[in-house]
Coordinates of C-alpha atoms in Angstrom, one line a residue:
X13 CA 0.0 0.0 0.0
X14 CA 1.2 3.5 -1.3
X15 CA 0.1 5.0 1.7
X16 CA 1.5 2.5 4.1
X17 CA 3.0 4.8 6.7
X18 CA 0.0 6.8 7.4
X19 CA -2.1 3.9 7.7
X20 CA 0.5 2.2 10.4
X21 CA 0.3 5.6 12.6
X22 CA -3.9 5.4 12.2
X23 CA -3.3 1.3 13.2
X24 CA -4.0 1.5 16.7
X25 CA -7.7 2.7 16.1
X26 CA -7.5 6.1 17.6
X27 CA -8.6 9.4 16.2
X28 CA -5.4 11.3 14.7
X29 CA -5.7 15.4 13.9
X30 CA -4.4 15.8 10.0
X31 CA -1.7 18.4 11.7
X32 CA -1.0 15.7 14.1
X33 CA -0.4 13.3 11.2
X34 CA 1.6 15.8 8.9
X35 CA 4.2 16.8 11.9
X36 CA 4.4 12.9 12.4
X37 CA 5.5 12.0 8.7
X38 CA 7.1 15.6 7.8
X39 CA 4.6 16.7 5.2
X40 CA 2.0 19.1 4.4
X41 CA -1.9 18.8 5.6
X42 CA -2.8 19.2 2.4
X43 CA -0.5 16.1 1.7
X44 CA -2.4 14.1 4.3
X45 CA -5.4 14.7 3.1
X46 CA -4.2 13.1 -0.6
X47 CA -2.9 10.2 0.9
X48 CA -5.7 9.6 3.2
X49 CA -8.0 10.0 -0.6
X50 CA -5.7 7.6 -1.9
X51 CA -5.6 5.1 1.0
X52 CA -9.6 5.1 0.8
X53 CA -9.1 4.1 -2.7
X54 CA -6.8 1.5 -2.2
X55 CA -9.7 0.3 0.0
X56 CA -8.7 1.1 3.3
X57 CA -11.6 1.6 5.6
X58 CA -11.0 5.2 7.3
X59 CA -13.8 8.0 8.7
X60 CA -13.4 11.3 8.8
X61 CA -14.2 12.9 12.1
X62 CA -15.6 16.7 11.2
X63 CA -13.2 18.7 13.6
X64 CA -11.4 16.2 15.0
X65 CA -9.4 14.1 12.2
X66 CA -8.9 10.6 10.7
X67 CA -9.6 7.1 11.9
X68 CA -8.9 3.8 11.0
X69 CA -12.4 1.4 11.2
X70 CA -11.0 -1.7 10.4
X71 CA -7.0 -3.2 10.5
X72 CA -5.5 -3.2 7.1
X73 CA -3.9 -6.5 6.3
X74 CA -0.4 -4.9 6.1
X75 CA 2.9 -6.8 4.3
X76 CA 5.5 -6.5 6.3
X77 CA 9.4 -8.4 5.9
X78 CA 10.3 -8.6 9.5
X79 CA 6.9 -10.4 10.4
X80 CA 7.2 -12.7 8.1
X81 CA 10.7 -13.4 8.8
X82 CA 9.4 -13.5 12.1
X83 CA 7.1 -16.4 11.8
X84 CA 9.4 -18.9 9.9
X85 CA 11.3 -21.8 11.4
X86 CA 13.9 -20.1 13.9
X87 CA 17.9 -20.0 12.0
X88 CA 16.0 -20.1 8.6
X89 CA 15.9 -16.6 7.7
X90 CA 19.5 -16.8 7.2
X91 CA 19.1 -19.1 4.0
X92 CA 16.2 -16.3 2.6
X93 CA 17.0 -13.1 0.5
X94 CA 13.2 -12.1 1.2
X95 CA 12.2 -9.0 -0.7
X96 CA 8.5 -7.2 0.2
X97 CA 7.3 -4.5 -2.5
X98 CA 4.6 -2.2 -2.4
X99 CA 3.6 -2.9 -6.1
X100 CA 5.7 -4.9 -8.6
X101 CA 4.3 -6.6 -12.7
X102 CA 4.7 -10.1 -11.6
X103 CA 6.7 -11.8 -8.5
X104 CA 7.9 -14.2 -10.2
X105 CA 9.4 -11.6 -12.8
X106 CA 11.2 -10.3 -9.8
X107 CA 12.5 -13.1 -8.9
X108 CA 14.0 -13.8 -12.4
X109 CA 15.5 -10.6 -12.1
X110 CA 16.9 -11.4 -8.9
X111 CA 18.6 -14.5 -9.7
X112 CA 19.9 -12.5 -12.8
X113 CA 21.4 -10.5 -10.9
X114 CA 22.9 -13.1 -8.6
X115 CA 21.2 -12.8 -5.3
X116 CA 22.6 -14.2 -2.4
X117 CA 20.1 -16.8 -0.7
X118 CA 17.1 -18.7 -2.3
X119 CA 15.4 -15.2 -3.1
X120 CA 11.5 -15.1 -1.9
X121 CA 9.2 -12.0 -3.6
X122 CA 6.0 -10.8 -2.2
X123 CA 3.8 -7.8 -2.8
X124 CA 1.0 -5.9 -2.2
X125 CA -0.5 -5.8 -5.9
X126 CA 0.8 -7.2 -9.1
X127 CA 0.1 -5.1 -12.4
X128 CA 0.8 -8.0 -14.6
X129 CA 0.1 -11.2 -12.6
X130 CA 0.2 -14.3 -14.4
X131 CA -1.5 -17.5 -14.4
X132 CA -1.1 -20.8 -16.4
X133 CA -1.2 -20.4 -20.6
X134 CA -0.7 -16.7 -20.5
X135 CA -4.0 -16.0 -18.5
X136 CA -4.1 -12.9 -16.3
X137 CA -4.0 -13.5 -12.3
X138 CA -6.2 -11.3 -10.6
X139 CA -4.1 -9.0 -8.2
X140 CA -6.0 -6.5 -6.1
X141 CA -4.4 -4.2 -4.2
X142 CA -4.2 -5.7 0.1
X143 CA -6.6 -8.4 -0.7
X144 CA -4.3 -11.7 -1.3
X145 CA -0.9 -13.0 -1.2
X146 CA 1.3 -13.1 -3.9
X147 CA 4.2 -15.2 -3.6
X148 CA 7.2 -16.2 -5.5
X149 CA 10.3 -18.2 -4.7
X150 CA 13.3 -19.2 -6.6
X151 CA 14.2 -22.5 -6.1
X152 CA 17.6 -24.5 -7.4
X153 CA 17.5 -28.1 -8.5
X154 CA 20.5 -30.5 -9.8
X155 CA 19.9 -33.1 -13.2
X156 CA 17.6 -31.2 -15.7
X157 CA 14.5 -30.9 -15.8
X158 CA 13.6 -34.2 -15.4
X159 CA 13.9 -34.5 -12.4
X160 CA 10.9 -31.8 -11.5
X161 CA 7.8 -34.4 -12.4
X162 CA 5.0 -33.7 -10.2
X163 CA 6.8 -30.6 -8.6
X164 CA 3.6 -28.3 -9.1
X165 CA 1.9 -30.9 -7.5
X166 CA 4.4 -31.1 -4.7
X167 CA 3.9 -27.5 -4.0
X168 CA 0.4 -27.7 -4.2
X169 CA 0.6 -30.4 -1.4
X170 CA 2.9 -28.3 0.8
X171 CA 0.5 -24.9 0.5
X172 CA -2.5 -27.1 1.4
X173 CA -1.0 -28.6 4.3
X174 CA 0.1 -25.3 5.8
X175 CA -3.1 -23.5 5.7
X176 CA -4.6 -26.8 7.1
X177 CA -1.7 -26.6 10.2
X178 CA -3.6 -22.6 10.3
X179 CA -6.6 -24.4 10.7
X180 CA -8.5 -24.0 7.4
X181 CA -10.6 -26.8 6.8
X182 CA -10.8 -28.9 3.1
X183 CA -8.3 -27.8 1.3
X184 CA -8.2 -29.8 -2.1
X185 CA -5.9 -29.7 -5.1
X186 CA -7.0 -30.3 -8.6
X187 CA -4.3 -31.1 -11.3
X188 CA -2.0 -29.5 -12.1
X189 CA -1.8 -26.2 -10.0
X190 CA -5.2 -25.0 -8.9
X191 CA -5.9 -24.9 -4.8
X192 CA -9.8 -25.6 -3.6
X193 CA -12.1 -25.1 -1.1
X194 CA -15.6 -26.9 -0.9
X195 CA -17.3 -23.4 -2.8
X196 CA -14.4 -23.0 -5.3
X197 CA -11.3 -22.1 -6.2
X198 CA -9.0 -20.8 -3.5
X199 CA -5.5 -20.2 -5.2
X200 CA -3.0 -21.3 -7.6
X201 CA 0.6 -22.1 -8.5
X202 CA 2.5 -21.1 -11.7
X203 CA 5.9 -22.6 -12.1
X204 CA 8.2 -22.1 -14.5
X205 CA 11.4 -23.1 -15.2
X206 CA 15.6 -21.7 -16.1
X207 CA 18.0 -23.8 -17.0
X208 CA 19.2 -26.8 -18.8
X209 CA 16.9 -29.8 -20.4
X210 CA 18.7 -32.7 -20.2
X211 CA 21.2 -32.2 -17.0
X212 CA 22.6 -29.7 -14.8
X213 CA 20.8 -26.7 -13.0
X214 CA 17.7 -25.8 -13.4
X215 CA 15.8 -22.7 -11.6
X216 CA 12.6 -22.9 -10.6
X217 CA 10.3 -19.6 -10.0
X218 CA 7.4 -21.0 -7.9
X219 CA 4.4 -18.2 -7.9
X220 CA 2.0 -18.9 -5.4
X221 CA -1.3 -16.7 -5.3
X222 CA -4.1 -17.6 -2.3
X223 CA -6.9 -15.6 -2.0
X224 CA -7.2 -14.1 1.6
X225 CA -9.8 -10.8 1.7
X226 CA -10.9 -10.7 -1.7
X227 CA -14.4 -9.5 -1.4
X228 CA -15.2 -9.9 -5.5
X229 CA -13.5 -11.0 -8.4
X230 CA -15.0 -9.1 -11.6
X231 CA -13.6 -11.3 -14.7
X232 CA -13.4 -14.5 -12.8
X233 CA -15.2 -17.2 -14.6
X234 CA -14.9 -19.8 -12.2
X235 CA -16.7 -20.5 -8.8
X236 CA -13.5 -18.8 -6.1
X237 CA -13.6 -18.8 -2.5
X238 CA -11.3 -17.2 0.2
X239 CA -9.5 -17.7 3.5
X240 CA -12.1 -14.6 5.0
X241 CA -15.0 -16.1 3.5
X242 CA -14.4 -19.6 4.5
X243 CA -13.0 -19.0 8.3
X244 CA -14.4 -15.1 9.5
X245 CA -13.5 -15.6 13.0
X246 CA -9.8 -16.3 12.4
X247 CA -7.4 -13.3 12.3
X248 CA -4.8 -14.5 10.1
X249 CA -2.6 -11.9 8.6
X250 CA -1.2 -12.1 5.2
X251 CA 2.4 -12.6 7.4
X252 CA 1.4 -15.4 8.9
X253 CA -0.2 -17.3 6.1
X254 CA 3.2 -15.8 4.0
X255 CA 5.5 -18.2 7.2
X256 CA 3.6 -20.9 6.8
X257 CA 3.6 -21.2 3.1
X258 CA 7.4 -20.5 3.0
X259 CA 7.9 -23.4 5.8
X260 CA 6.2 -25.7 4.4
X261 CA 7.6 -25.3 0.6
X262 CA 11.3 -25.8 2.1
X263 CA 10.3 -28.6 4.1
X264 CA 9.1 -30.5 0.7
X265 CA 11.8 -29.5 -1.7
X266 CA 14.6 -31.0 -0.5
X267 CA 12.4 -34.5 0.1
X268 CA 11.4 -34.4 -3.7
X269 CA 14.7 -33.5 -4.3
X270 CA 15.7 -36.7 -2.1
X271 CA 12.5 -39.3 -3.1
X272 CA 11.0 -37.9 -5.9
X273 CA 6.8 -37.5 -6.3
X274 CA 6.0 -41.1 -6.3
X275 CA 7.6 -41.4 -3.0
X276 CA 6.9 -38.2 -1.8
X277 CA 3.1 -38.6 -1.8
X278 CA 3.8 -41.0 1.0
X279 CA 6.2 -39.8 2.9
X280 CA 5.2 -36.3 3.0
X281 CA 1.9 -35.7 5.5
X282 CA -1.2 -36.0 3.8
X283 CA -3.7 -33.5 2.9
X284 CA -7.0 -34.6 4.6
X285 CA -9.5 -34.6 1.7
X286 CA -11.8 -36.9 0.1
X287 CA -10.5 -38.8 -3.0
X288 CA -12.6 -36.6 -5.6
X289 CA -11.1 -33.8 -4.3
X290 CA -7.4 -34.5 -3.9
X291 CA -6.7 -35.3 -8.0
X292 CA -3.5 -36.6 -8.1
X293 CA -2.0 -38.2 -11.1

Protein backbone atom coordinates (compact mmCIF):
# COMPACT_ATOMS: atom_id res chain seq x y z
CA UNK A 1 0.00 0.00 0.00
CA UNK A 2 1.19 3.50 -1.30
CA UNK A 3 0.13 5.01 1.74
CA UNK A 4 1.55 2.48 4.14
CA UNK A 5 3.01 4.83 6.70
CA UNK A 6 0.04 6.79 7.35
CA UNK A 7 -2.06 3.90 7.65
CA UNK A 8 0.54 2.20 10.35
CA UNK A 9 0.26 5.59 12.57
CA UNK A 10 -3.93 5.40 12.21
CA UNK A 11 -3.32 1.34 13.23
CA UNK A 12 -4.00 1.47 16.68
CA UNK A 13 -7.72 2.73 16.13
CA UNK A 14 -7.53 6.14 17.55
CA UNK A 15 -8.63 9.43 16.21
CA UNK A 16 -5.39 11.27 14.72
CA UNK A 17 -5.67 15.38 13.89
CA UNK A 18 -4.45 15.77 10.00
CA UNK A 19 -1.71 18.45 11.68
CA UNK A 20 -0.99 15.75 14.06
CA UNK A 21 -0.39 13.33 11.20
CA UNK A 22 1.56 15.76 8.88
CA UNK A 23 4.15 16.85 11.85
CA UNK A 24 4.43 12.85 12.45
CA UNK A 25 5.49 12.03 8.72
CA UNK A 26 7.14 15.56 7.80
CA UNK A 27 4.57 16.68 5.19
CA UNK A 28 2.04 19.07 4.45
CA UNK A 29 -1.91 18.82 5.62
CA UNK A 30 -2.80 19.16 2.43
CA UNK A 31 -0.49 16.12 1.67
CA UNK A 32 -2.40 14.12 4.29
CA UNK A 33 -5.44 14.70 3.08
CA UNK A 34 -4.23 13.13 -0.56
CA UNK A 35 -2.90 10.24 0.93
CA UNK A 36 -5.67 9.60 3.22
CA UNK A 37 -8.01 10.00 -0.61
CA UNK A 38 -5.69 7.55 -1.86
CA UNK A 39 -5.56 5.11 1.03
CA UNK A 40 -9.55 5.11 0.81
CA UNK A 41 -9.09 4.13 -2.68
CA UNK A 42 -6.76 1.54 -2.21
CA UNK A 43 -9.65 0.28 0.02
CA UNK A 44 -8.66 1.10 3.30
CA UNK A 45 -11.60 1.60 5.63
CA UNK A 46 -11.01 5.21 7.29
CA UNK A 47 -13.83 8.01 8.69
CA UNK A 48 -13.36 11.32 8.83
CA UNK A 49 -14.16 12.94 12.08
CA UNK A 50 -15.64 16.71 11.16
CA UNK A 51 -13.18 18.67 13.56
CA UNK A 52 -11.38 16.16 15.04
CA UNK A 53 -9.37 14.09 12.17
CA UNK A 54 -8.86 10.61 10.72
CA UNK A 55 -9.56 7.11 11.87
CA UNK A 56 -8.86 3.81 10.99
CA UNK A 57 -12.36 1.43 11.17
CA UNK A 58 -10.97 -1.69 10.39
CA UNK A 59 -7.04 -3.23 10.46
CA UNK A 60 -5.51 -3.23 7.11
CA UNK A 61 -3.88 -6.54 6.31
CA UNK A 62 -0.37 -4.92 6.09
CA UNK A 63 2.89 -6.78 4.30
CA UNK A 64 5.48 -6.53 6.26
CA UNK A 65 9.36 -8.42 5.95
CA UNK A 66 10.29 -8.59 9.53
CA UNK A 67 6.86 -10.38 10.39
CA UNK A 68 7.20 -12.67 8.08
CA UNK A 69 10.75 -13.40 8.83
CA UNK A 70 9.35 -13.48 12.12
CA UNK A 71 7.10 -16.37 11.78
CA UNK A 72 9.38 -18.93 9.88
CA UNK A 73 11.35 -21.76 11.39
CA UNK A 74 13.86 -20.14 13.94
CA UNK A 75 17.87 -20.03 11.99
CA UNK A 76 16.01 -20.14 8.58
CA UNK A 77 15.87 -16.58 7.69
CA UNK A 78 19.52 -16.77 7.24
CA UNK A 79 19.07 -19.08 4.00
CA UNK A 80 16.19 -16.30 2.57
CA UNK A 81 17.00 -13.07 0.54
CA UNK A 82 13.20 -12.08 1.19
CA UNK A 83 12.17 -8.95 -0.72
CA UNK A 84 8.45 -7.22 0.18
CA UNK A 85 7.26 -4.48 -2.52
CA UNK A 86 4.60 -2.16 -2.40
CA UNK A 87 3.63 -2.89 -6.11
CA UNK A 88 5.75 -4.87 -8.63
CA UNK A 89 4.34 -6.65 -12.72
CA UNK A 90 4.69 -10.07 -11.56
CA UNK A 91 6.70 -11.77 -8.47
CA UNK A 92 7.89 -14.23 -10.18
CA UNK A 93 9.42 -11.57 -12.79
CA UNK A 94 11.22 -10.33 -9.85
CA UNK A 95 12.53 -13.07 -8.88
CA UNK A 96 13.99 -13.80 -12.39
CA UNK A 97 15.52 -10.59 -12.12
CA UNK A 98 16.87 -11.41 -8.90
CA UNK A 99 18.56 -14.51 -9.72
CA UNK A 100 19.90 -12.46 -12.76
CA UNK A 101 21.43 -10.46 -10.89
CA UNK A 102 22.85 -13.09 -8.64
CA UNK A 103 21.16 -12.77 -5.33
CA UNK A 104 22.63 -14.24 -2.40
CA UNK A 105 20.10 -16.77 -0.69
CA UNK A 106 17.10 -18.67 -2.30
CA UNK A 107 15.36 -15.18 -3.11
CA UNK A 108 11.53 -15.08 -1.89
CA UNK A 109 9.22 -11.98 -3.60
CA UNK A 110 5.98 -10.78 -2.22
CA UNK A 111 3.84 -7.76 -2.79
CA UNK A 112 1.02 -5.89 -2.17
CA UNK A 113 -0.46 -5.82 -5.85
CA UNK A 114 0.82 -7.23 -9.06
CA UNK A 115 0.07 -5.09 -12.43
CA UNK A 116 0.80 -7.99 -14.62
CA UNK A 117 0.06 -11.15 -12.65
CA UNK A 118 0.19 -14.28 -14.42
CA UNK A 119 -1.45 -17.47 -14.39
CA UNK A 120 -1.06 -20.85 -16.36
CA UNK A 121 -1.24 -20.37 -20.64
CA UNK A 122 -0.72 -16.73 -20.46
CA UNK A 123 -3.95 -15.97 -18.53
CA UNK A 124 -4.15 -12.95 -16.30
CA UNK A 125 -3.95 -13.52 -12.35
CA UNK A 126 -6.21 -11.31 -10.56
CA UNK A 127 -4.12 -8.98 -8.18
CA UNK A 128 -5.98 -6.51 -6.12
CA UNK A 129 -4.41 -4.15 -4.16
CA UNK A 130 -4.15 -5.66 0.13
CA UNK A 131 -6.57 -8.39 -0.71
CA UNK A 132 -4.29 -11.68 -1.28
CA UNK A 133 -0.91 -13.00 -1.25
CA UNK A 134 1.30 -13.05 -3.88
CA UNK A 135 4.22 -15.21 -3.56
CA UNK A 136 7.19 -16.21 -5.47
CA UNK A 137 10.27 -18.21 -4.67
CA UNK A 138 13.28 -19.25 -6.60
CA UNK A 139 14.24 -22.52 -6.11
CA UNK A 140 17.58 -24.46 -7.37
CA UNK A 141 17.48 -28.05 -8.48
CA UNK A 142 20.46 -30.49 -9.78
CA UNK A 143 19.94 -33.06 -13.23
CA UNK A 144 17.56 -31.25 -15.74
CA UNK A 145 14.49 -30.87 -15.83
CA UNK A 146 13.61 -34.16 -15.44
CA UNK A 147 13.89 -34.48 -12.39
CA UNK A 148 10.92 -31.82 -11.51
CA UNK A 149 7.79 -34.45 -12.35
CA UNK A 150 4.95 -33.71 -10.16
CA UNK A 151 6.78 -30.64 -8.56
CA UNK A 152 3.62 -28.25 -9.05
CA UNK A 153 1.88 -30.93 -7.52
CA UNK A 154 4.43 -31.07 -4.68
CA UNK A 155 3.94 -27.53 -4.01
CA UNK A 156 0.41 -27.71 -4.24
CA UNK A 157 0.61 -30.44 -1.42
CA UNK A 158 2.95 -28.28 0.82
CA UNK A 159 0.49 -24.88 0.55
CA UNK A 160 -2.52 -27.10 1.42
CA UNK A 161 -1.00 -28.62 4.29
CA UNK A 162 0.13 -25.27 5.83
CA UNK A 163 -3.07 -23.48 5.67
CA UNK A 164 -4.58 -26.80 7.07
CA UNK A 165 -1.66 -26.64 10.18
CA UNK A 166 -3.61 -22.62 10.35
CA UNK A 167 -6.62 -24.37 10.67
CA UNK A 168 -8.55 -23.97 7.39
CA UNK A 169 -10.59 -26.79 6.84
CA UNK A 170 -10.84 -28.93 3.13
CA UNK A 171 -8.32 -27.82 1.33
CA UNK A 172 -8.21 -29.76 -2.08
CA UNK A 173 -5.95 -29.72 -5.13
CA UNK A 174 -6.95 -30.28 -8.63
CA UNK A 175 -4.29 -31.11 -11.31
CA UNK A 176 -2.01 -29.48 -12.05
CA UNK A 177 -1.76 -26.18 -9.95
CA UNK A 178 -5.16 -25.04 -8.87
CA UNK A 179 -5.92 -24.86 -4.81
CA UNK A 180 -9.79 -25.59 -3.60
CA UNK A 181 -12.07 -25.11 -1.05
CA UNK A 182 -15.62 -26.89 -0.91
CA UNK A 183 -17.35 -23.39 -2.80
CA UNK A 184 -14.39 -23.03 -5.26
CA UNK A 185 -11.32 -22.11 -6.19
CA UNK A 186 -8.97 -20.83 -3.49
CA UNK A 187 -5.54 -20.19 -5.19
CA UNK A 188 -3.04 -21.26 -7.60
CA UNK A 189 0.61 -22.11 -8.48
CA UNK A 190 2.49 -21.08 -11.71
CA UNK A 191 5.92 -22.58 -12.05
CA UNK A 192 8.16 -22.06 -14.51
CA UNK A 193 11.43 -23.11 -15.24
CA UNK A 194 15.63 -21.73 -16.14
CA UNK A 195 18.00 -23.80 -17.00
CA UNK A 196 19.20 -26.76 -18.85
CA UNK A 197 16.89 -29.83 -20.41
CA UNK A 198 18.67 -32.73 -20.17
CA UNK A 199 21.23 -32.23 -17.04
CA UNK A 200 22.61 -29.67 -14.75
CA UNK A 201 20.83 -26.72 -12.99
CA UNK A 202 17.68 -25.81 -13.41
CA UNK A 203 15.80 -22.66 -11.61
CA UNK A 204 12.62 -22.93 -10.56
CA UNK A 205 10.31 -19.63 -9.99
CA UNK A 206 7.37 -21.00 -7.89
CA UNK A 207 4.42 -18.23 -7.91
CA UNK A 208 1.97 -18.93 -5.38
CA UNK A 209 -1.32 -16.70 -5.31
CA UNK A 210 -4.09 -17.59 -2.32
CA UNK A 211 -6.91 -15.63 -1.99
CA UNK A 212 -7.19 -14.13 1.60
CA UNK A 213 -9.80 -10.76 1.75
CA UNK A 214 -10.87 -10.67 -1.72
CA UNK A 215 -14.44 -9.54 -1.45
CA UNK A 216 -15.18 -9.94 -5.46
CA UNK A 217 -13.49 -10.96 -8.38
CA UNK A 218 -15.05 -9.13 -11.55
CA UNK A 219 -13.56 -11.29 -14.71
CA UNK A 220 -13.40 -14.51 -12.85
CA UNK A 221 -15.18 -17.20 -14.64
CA UNK A 222 -14.88 -19.81 -12.17
CA UNK A 223 -16.68 -20.51 -8.75
CA UNK A 224 -13.50 -18.83 -6.08
CA UNK A 225 -13.62 -18.77 -2.46
CA UNK A 226 -11.33 -17.20 0.21
CA UNK A 227 -9.47 -17.72 3.46
CA UNK A 228 -12.05 -14.60 4.99
CA UNK A 229 -14.97 -16.05 3.48
CA UNK A 230 -14.37 -19.65 4.47
CA UNK A 231 -13.04 -19.04 8.28
CA UNK A 232 -14.39 -15.13 9.48
CA UNK A 233 -13.52 -15.56 13.00
CA UNK A 234 -9.79 -16.27 12.39
CA UNK A 235 -7.40 -13.26 12.33
CA UNK A 236 -4.79 -14.55 10.11
CA UNK A 237 -2.63 -11.94 8.59
CA UNK A 238 -1.25 -12.08 5.19
CA UNK A 239 2.39 -12.58 7.38
CA UNK A 240 1.40 -15.41 8.92
CA UNK A 241 -0.16 -17.31 6.07
CA UNK A 242 3.23 -15.79 4.05
CA UNK A 243 5.53 -18.21 7.19
CA UNK A 244 3.60 -20.91 6.83
CA UNK A 245 3.62 -21.24 3.07
CA UNK A 246 7.36 -20.52 3.04
CA UNK A 247 7.92 -23.41 5.83
CA UNK A 248 6.22 -25.65 4.42
CA UNK A 249 7.63 -25.26 0.64
CA UNK A 250 11.34 -25.81 2.13
CA UNK A 251 10.34 -28.62 4.06
CA UNK A 252 9.11 -30.50 0.69
CA UNK A 253 11.77 -29.52 -1.74
CA UNK A 254 14.62 -30.95 -0.49
CA UNK A 255 12.43 -34.54 0.07
CA UNK A 256 11.39 -34.36 -3.67
CA UNK A 257 14.75 -33.50 -4.26
CA UNK A 258 15.65 -36.69 -2.12
CA UNK A 259 12.55 -39.29 -3.06
CA UNK A 260 10.99 -37.92 -5.90
CA UNK A 261 6.79 -37.47 -6.31
CA UNK A 262 5.98 -41.13 -6.33
CA UNK A 263 7.57 -41.39 -2.98
CA UNK A 264 6.87 -38.17 -1.77
CA UNK A 265 3.08 -38.64 -1.84
CA UNK A 266 3.84 -40.99 0.99
CA UNK A 267 6.20 -39.80 2.94
CA UNK A 268 5.18 -36.35 2.99
CA UNK A 269 1.90 -35.67 5.45
CA UNK A 270 -1.22 -36.01 3.81
CA UNK A 271 -3.68 -33.45 2.90
CA UNK A 272 -6.97 -34.58 4.57
CA UNK A 273 -9.54 -34.61 1.70
CA UNK A 274 -11.82 -36.89 0.07
CA UNK A 275 -10.48 -38.78 -3.01
CA UNK A 276 -12.64 -36.57 -5.61
CA UNK A 277 -11.11 -33.77 -4.30
CA UNK A 278 -7.45 -34.51 -3.91
CA UNK A 279 -6.71 -35.26 -7.95
CA UNK A 280 -3.49 -36.56 -8.09
CA UNK A 281 -1.95 -38.21 -11.10
Amino acid sequence: MKSKALIELLSDGQVHSGAALAEKLGVSRTAIWKQIRRAMEEGADIATIRGRGYQLVSRVDLLDRVAVLDGIAPGREKELALTVLDEVDSTNAEVVRQITAGTQGIPVVMADCQTSGRGRRGRVWQSPRGENLYLSMGLTFHGGFGVLDGLSLVLGVAVANALERLGVPEVGLKWPNDIFLPDGKLGGILVELQGELEEGVVQVIAGIGLNVHMSRADGVDQPWSSLARVCPETDWSRNQIASAIIDAVLDAVPLFSDVGFADFRFASPPVTNTSDRLCLP
